[in-house]
Coordinates of C-alpha atoms in Angstrom, one line a residue:
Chain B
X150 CA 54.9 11.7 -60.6
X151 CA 56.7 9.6 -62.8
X152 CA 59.2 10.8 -65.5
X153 CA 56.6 10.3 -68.4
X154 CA 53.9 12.2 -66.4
X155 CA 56.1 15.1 -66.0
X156 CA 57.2 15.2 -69.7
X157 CA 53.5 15.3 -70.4
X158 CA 52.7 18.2 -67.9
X159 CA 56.1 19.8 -69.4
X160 CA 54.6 19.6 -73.1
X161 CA 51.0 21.0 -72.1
X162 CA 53.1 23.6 -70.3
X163 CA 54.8 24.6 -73.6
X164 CA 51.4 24.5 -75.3
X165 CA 49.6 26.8 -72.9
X166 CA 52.8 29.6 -72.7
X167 CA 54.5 30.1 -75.5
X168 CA 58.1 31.4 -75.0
X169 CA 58.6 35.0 -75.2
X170 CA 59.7 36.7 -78.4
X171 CA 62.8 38.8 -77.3
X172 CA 61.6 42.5 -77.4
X173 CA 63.3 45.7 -76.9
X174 CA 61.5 48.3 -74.8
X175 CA 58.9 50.6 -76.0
X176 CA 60.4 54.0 -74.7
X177 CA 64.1 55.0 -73.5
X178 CA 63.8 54.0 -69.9
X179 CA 67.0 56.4 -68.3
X180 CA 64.9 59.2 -67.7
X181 CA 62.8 56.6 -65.5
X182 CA 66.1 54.9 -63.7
X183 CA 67.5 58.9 -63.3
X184 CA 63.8 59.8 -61.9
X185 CA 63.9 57.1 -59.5
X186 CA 67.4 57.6 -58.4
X187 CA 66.9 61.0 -57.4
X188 CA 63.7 60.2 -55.2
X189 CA 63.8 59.7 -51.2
X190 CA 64.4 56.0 -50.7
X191 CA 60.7 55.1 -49.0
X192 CA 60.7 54.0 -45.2
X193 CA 59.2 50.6 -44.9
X194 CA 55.5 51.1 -43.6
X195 CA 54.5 50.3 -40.5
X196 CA 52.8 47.0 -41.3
X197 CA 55.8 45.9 -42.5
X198 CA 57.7 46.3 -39.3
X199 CA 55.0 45.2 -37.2
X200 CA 54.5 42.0 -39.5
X201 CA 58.2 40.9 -39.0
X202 CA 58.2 41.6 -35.6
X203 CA 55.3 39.2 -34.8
X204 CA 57.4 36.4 -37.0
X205 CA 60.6 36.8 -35.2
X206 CA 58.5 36.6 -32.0
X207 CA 56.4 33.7 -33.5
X208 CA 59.2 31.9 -34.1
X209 CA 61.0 32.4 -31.0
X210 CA 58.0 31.1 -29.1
X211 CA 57.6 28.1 -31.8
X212 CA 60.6 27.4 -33.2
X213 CA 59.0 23.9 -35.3
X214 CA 57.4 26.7 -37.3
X215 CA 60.5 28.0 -38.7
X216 CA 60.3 24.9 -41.9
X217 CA 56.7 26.0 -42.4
X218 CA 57.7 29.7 -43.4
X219 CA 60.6 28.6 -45.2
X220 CA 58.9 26.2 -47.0
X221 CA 56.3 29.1 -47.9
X222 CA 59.1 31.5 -48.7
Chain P
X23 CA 77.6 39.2 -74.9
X24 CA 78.8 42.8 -75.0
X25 CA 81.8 44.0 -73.2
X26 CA 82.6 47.2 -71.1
X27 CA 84.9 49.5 -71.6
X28 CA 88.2 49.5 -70.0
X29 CA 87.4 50.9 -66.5
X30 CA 83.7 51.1 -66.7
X31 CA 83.2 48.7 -64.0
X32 CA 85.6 49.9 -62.0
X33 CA 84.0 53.3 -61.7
X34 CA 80.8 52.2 -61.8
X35 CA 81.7 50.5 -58.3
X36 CA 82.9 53.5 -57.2
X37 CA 79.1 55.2 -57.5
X38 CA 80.2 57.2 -60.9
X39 CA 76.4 57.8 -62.7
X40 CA 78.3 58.1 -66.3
X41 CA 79.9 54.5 -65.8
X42 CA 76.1 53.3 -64.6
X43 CA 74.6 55.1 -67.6
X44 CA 77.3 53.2 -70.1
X45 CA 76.0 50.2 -68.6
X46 CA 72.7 50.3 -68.6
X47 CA 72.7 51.6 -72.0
X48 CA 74.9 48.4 -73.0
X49 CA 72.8 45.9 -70.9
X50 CA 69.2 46.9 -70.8
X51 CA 67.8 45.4 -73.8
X52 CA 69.3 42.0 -72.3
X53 CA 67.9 42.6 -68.7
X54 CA 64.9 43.9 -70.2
X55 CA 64.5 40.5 -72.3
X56 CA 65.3 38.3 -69.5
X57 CA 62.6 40.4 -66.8
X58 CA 60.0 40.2 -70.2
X59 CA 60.8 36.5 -70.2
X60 CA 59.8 35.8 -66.7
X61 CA 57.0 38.6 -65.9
X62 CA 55.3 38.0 -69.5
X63 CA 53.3 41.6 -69.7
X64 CA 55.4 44.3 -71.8
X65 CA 54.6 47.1 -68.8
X66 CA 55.4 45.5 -66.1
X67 CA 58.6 44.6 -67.8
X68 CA 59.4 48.1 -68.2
X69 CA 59.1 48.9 -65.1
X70 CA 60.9 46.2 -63.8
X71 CA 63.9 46.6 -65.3
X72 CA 64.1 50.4 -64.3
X73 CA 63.5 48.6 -60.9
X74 CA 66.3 46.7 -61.3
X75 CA 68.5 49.1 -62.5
X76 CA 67.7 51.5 -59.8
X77 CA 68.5 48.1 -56.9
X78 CA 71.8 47.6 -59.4
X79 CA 72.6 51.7 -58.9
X80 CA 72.1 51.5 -54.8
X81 CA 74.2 48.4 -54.7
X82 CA 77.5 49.2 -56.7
X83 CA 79.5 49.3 -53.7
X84 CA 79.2 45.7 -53.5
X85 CA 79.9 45.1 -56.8
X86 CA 82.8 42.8 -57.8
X87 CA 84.5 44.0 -60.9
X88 CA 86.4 40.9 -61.1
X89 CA 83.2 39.0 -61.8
X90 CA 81.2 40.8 -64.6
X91 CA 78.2 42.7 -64.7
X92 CA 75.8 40.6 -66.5
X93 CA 75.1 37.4 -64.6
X94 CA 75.4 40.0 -61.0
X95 CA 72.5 42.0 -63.2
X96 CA 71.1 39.2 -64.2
X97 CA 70.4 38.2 -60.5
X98 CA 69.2 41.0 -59.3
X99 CA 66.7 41.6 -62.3
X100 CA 65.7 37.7 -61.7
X101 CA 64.7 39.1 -57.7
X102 CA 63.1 42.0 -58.7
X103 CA 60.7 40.3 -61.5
X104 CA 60.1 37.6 -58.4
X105 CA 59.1 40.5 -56.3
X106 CA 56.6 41.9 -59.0
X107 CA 55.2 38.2 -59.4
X108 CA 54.8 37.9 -55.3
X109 CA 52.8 41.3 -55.3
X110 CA 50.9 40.6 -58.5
X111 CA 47.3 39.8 -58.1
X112 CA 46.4 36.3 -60.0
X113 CA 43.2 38.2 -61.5
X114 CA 46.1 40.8 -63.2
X115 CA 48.1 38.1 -64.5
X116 CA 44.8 36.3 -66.4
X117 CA 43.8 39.5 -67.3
X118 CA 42.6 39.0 -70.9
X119 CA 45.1 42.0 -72.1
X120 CA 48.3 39.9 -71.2
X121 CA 47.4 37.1 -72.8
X122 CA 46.7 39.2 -76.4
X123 CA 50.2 40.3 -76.1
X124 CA 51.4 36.7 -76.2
X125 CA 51.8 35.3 -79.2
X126 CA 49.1 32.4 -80.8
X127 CA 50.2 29.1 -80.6
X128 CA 51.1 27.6 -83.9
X129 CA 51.8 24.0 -83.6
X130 CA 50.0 23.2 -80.6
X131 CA 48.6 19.7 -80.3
X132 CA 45.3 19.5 -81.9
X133 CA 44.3 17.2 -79.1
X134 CA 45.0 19.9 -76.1
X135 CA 42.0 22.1 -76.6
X136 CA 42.3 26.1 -76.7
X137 CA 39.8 25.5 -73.1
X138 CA 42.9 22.9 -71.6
X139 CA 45.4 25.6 -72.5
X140 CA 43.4 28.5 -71.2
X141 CA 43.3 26.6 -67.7
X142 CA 46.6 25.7 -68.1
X143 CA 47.8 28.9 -68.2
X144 CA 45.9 30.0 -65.4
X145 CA 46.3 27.0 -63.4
X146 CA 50.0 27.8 -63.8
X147 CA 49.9 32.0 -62.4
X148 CA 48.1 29.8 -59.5
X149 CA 51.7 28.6 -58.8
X150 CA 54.0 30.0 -55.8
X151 CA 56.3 32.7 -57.8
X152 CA 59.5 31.3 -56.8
X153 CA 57.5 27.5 -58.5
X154 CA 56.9 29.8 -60.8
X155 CA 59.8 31.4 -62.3
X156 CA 61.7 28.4 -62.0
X157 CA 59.3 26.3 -64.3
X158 CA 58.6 29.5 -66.6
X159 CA 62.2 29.8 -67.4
X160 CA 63.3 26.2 -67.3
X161 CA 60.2 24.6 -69.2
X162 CA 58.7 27.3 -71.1
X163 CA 61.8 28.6 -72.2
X164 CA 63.8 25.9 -72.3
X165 CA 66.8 27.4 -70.5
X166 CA 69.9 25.5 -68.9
X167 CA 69.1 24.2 -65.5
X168 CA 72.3 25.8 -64.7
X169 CA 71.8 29.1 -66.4
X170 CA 68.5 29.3 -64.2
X171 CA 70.1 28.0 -61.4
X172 CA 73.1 31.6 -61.2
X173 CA 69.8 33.6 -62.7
X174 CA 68.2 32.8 -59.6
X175 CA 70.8 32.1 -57.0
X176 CA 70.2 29.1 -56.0
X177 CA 71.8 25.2 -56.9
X178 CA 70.3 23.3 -60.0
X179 CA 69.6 20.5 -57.9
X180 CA 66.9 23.2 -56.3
X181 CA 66.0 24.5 -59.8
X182 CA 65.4 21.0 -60.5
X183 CA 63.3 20.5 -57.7
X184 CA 61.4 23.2 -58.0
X185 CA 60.5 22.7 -61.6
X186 CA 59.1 19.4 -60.0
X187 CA 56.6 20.6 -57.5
X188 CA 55.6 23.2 -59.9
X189 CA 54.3 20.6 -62.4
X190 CA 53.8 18.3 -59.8
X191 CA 51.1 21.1 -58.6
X192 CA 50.1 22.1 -61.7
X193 CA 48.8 18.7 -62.4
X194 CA 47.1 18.4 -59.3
X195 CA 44.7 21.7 -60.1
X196 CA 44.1 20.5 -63.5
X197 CA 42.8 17.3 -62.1
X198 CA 40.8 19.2 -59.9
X199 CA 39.1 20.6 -62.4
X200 CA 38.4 17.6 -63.8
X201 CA 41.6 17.9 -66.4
X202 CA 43.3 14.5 -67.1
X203 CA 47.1 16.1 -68.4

């Protein structure tokens, strides 16, 4: 893509999503933060451990697939 | 750019909640701006930035007074809105709701139809997040490479880059839906 064709997708860009109008928030949100301060910090699930275990075996046994999850990252 | 009090940061390091509060109460309408920025959908905004404030809370002991709250914020906002982007569905980000809340376009070309701009848009939540919020930010908001660039962590040689292969895909949907951009 040359540098005309990417000023063209960059203009239809701007046309599709207009930039954001800077906006304060609709309620106070410290009660929120304090709320979610004072709750347990939440375990990861199991899924989640069993998920990164098969990567870090994955990759052990095929290390070449190391770029491909990086790249995917 | 507002400023802390003398020995707000230093406290706030420390784990003291009325140094956090002084800070968030002095930064949230700017974090909030810059999460609204990248997420585009008021709600999740809001919850994103108590999101952020809460990951800013657990990690004040590492925390370096010495180099400022706001772009150290700033970062950690720009990870949590990524995080929101990874787990949101495409379908909630097309949702018809989010795109009322954003404003009309004004001066848009008369040759890009309301249909090219529609699949535009959703061509574009299509786009890996981390694609994503580098283009959103560098493109649709016209920000500094290099502001985006200690937003997100990473070089602006990579911010550069990215914005590439996100237009570089972008294009490629488009013209697979028989769009010519």
């Amino acid at each position: 893509m040359n540098e005309d064709e990417q000023n063209r997708m960059k203009r239809l860009l701007q046309q599709a999503l207009l930039p954001v109008a800077d906006a304060e928030p609709a309620r106070d949100l410290w009660p929120d933060v304090l709320r979610t301060l004072d709750a347990e910090p939440a375990s990861p699930p199991w899924y989640d451990l069993a998920l990164a275990g098969g990567l870090v075996a994955l990759t052990a046994f095929f290390p070449a697939a190391i770029p491909v999850f990086l790249y995917f990252l | 750019m507002e400023h802390e009090p003398n020995g707000v940061l230093s406290r706030f390091q420390q784990g003291d909640l009325e140094a956090f509060e002084s800070l968030f109460r002095l930064h949230q309408r700017a974090l909030h701006g810059w999460i609204l920025r990248i997420v585009r959908n008021p709600t999740a905004a809001e919850d994103v930035t108590v999101e952020t404030f809460w990951r800013i809370y657990r990690a004040h002991a590492r925390f370096n007074p010495a180099r400022g709250f706001e772009g150290w914020a700033r970062q950690i906002a720009s990870h949590a809105a990524l995080d929101w982007l990874r787990a949101a569905r495409p379908e909630r980000e097309r949702s018809p709701q989010i795109i009322e809340d954003l404003p009309a376009p004004s001066a848009a070309d008369a040759a890009v139809t309301a249909e090219i701009r529609r699949k535009t848009a959703q061509a574009f939540g299509r786009l890996p997040p981390k694609l994503r919020i580098a283009a959103t930010l560098a493109v649709v908001e016209e920000l500094p490479h290099k502001e985006v660039a200690e937003a997100l962590g990473v070089s602006v040689a990579a911010v550069k880059l990215r914005v590439f292969r996100a237009l570089r895909m972008l294009r490629k949907d488009l013209e697979q839906q028989g769009i010519t951009p």
